[in-house]
């Protein structure tokens, strides 16, 4: 499948620490034949204190194999 972004919303909840690593935990809420929906939480030290959250909707397209198109794995 190839995905194109239909909608992307990011909510910034608090500032992060510039000296700390960022982590993200993402969940696929729905993955259908044509649409996929995800939710992501970005955090530093504690998942319960997120820096940002994101929700996204993707259009899923099945790419047909042609002789000139290499297989995507």
PDB file of C-alpha atoms in Angstrom:
ATOM      1  CA  UNK A   1       0.000   0.000   0.000  1.00  0.00           C
ATOM      2  CA  UNK A   2       0.961   3.603  -0.529  1.00  0.00           C
ATOM      3  CA  UNK A   3      -0.407   6.178   1.910  1.00  0.00           C
ATOM      4  CA  UNK A   4      -1.124   9.843   1.316  1.00  0.00           C
ATOM      5  CA  UNK A   5      -2.067  12.162   4.167  1.00  0.00           C
ATOM      6  CA  UNK A   6      -5.673  13.344   4.093  1.00  0.00           C
ATOM      7  CA  UNK A   7      -5.679  15.125   7.464  1.00  0.00           C
ATOM      8  CA  UNK A   8      -3.065  15.777  10.136  1.00  0.00           C
ATOM      9  CA  UNK A   9      -3.729  17.563  13.402  1.00  0.00           C
ATOM     10  CA  UNK A  10      -1.020  18.276  16.001  1.00  0.00           C
ATOM     11  CA  UNK A  11      -1.863  19.640  19.454  1.00  0.00           C
ATOM     12  CA  UNK A  12       1.113  21.113  21.308  1.00  0.00           C
ATOM     13  CA  UNK A  13       0.472  20.671  25.028  1.00  0.00           C
ATOM     14  CA  UNK A  14       3.639  21.872  26.771  1.00  0.00           C
ATOM     15  CA  UNK A  15       7.215  22.839  25.973  1.00  0.00           C
ATOM     16  CA  UNK A  16       9.827  20.112  25.865  1.00  0.00           C
ATOM     17  CA  UNK A  17      13.316  20.091  27.324  1.00  0.00           C
ATOM     18  CA  UNK A  18      15.830  20.857  24.559  1.00  0.00           C
ATOM     19  CA  UNK A  19      18.447  18.614  26.257  1.00  0.00           C
ATOM     20  CA  UNK A  20      16.190  15.529  26.478  1.00  0.00           C
ATOM     21  CA  UNK A  21      15.309  12.916  23.864  1.00  0.00           C
ATOM     22  CA  UNK A  22      11.832  12.810  22.349  1.00  0.00           C
ATOM     23  CA  UNK A  23       9.825   9.590  22.151  1.00  0.00           C
ATOM     24  CA  UNK A  24       6.612   8.809  20.319  1.00  0.00           C
ATOM     25  CA  UNK A  25       4.018   6.116  20.835  1.00  0.00           C
ATOM     26  CA  UNK A  26       1.634   5.614  17.922  1.00  0.00           C
ATOM     27  CA  UNK A  27      -1.481   3.480  17.532  1.00  0.00           C
ATOM     28  CA  UNK A  28      -3.342   2.535  14.396  1.00  0.00           C
ATOM     29  CA  UNK A  29      -6.981   3.041  15.324  1.00  0.00           C
ATOM     30  CA  UNK A  30      -8.365   1.782  12.030  1.00  0.00           C
ATOM     31  CA  UNK A  31      -6.757   0.295   8.947  1.00  0.00           C
ATOM     32  CA  UNK A  32      -9.277  -0.331   6.208  1.00  0.00           C
ATOM     33  CA  UNK A  33      -8.966  -0.923   2.493  1.00  0.00           C
ATOM     34  CA  UNK A  34      -9.037   2.790   1.680  1.00  0.00           C
ATOM     35  CA  UNK A  35      -8.503   4.732   4.910  1.00  0.00           C
ATOM     36  CA  UNK A  36      -6.211   4.427   7.933  1.00  0.00           C
ATOM     37  CA  UNK A  37      -6.495   6.451  11.144  1.00  0.00           C
ATOM     38  CA  UNK A  38      -3.679   6.894  13.682  1.00  0.00           C
ATOM     39  CA  UNK A  39      -3.094   8.614  17.018  1.00  0.00           C
ATOM     40  CA  UNK A  40       0.382   9.522  18.303  1.00  0.00           C
ATOM     41  CA  UNK A  41       1.648  10.805  21.656  1.00  0.00           C
ATOM     42  CA  UNK A  42       5.030  12.578  21.847  1.00  0.00           C
ATOM     43  CA  UNK A  43       6.730  12.662  25.241  1.00  0.00           C
ATOM     44  CA  UNK A  44      10.107  12.888  26.947  1.00  0.00           C
ATOM     45  CA  UNK A  45      10.564  11.304  30.366  1.00  0.00           C
ATOM     46  CA  UNK A  46       6.963  10.339  31.145  1.00  0.00           C
ATOM     47  CA  UNK A  47       4.255   9.060  28.793  1.00  0.00           C
ATOM     48  CA  UNK A  48       1.657  10.495  31.204  1.00  0.00           C
ATOM     49  CA  UNK A  49       3.022  14.019  30.551  1.00  0.00           C
ATOM     50  CA  UNK A  50       2.852  14.352  26.762  1.00  0.00           C
ATOM     51  CA  UNK A  51       4.430  17.261  24.926  1.00  0.00           C
ATOM     52  CA  UNK A  52       2.152  16.848  21.918  1.00  0.00           C
ATOM     53  CA  UNK A  53      -0.501  14.600  20.450  1.00  0.00           C
ATOM     54  CA  UNK A  54      -1.297  14.002  16.806  1.00  0.00           C
ATOM     55  CA  UNK A  55      -4.191  12.478  14.899  1.00  0.00           C
ATOM     56  CA  UNK A  56      -3.882  11.565  11.249  1.00  0.00           C
ATOM     57  CA  UNK A  57      -6.032  10.141   8.474  1.00  0.00           C
ATOM     58  CA  UNK A  58      -4.396   8.506   5.475  1.00  0.00           C
ATOM     59  CA  UNK A  59      -5.738   7.495   2.071  1.00  0.00           C
ATOM     60  CA  UNK A  60      -4.526   3.957   1.359  1.00  0.00           C
ATOM     61  CA  UNK A  61      -3.880   3.071  -2.286  1.00  0.00           C
ATOM     62  CA  UNK A  62      -2.904  -0.362  -3.497  1.00  0.00           C
ATOM     63  CA  UNK A  63      -0.122  -0.016  -6.019  1.00  0.00           C
ATOM     64  CA  UNK A  64      -0.400  -2.486  -8.866  1.00  0.00           C
ATOM     65  CA  UNK A  65       2.780  -4.217  -9.957  1.00  0.00           C
ATOM     66  CA  UNK A  66       3.875  -3.390 -13.512  1.00  0.00           C
ATOM     67  CA  UNK A  67       6.998  -4.562 -15.357  1.00  0.00           C
ATOM     68  CA  UNK A  68       8.638  -1.157 -14.845  1.00  0.00           C
ATOM     69  CA  UNK A  69       7.611  -0.821 -11.178  1.00  0.00           C
ATOM     70  CA  UNK A  70       9.973  -2.513  -8.708  1.00  0.00           C
ATOM     71  CA  UNK A  71       8.372  -4.479  -5.917  1.00  0.00           C
ATOM     72  CA  UNK A  72       8.136  -2.571  -2.640  1.00  0.00           C
ATOM     73  CA  UNK A  73       8.885  -4.652   0.447  1.00  0.00           C
TER      74      UNK A  73
END
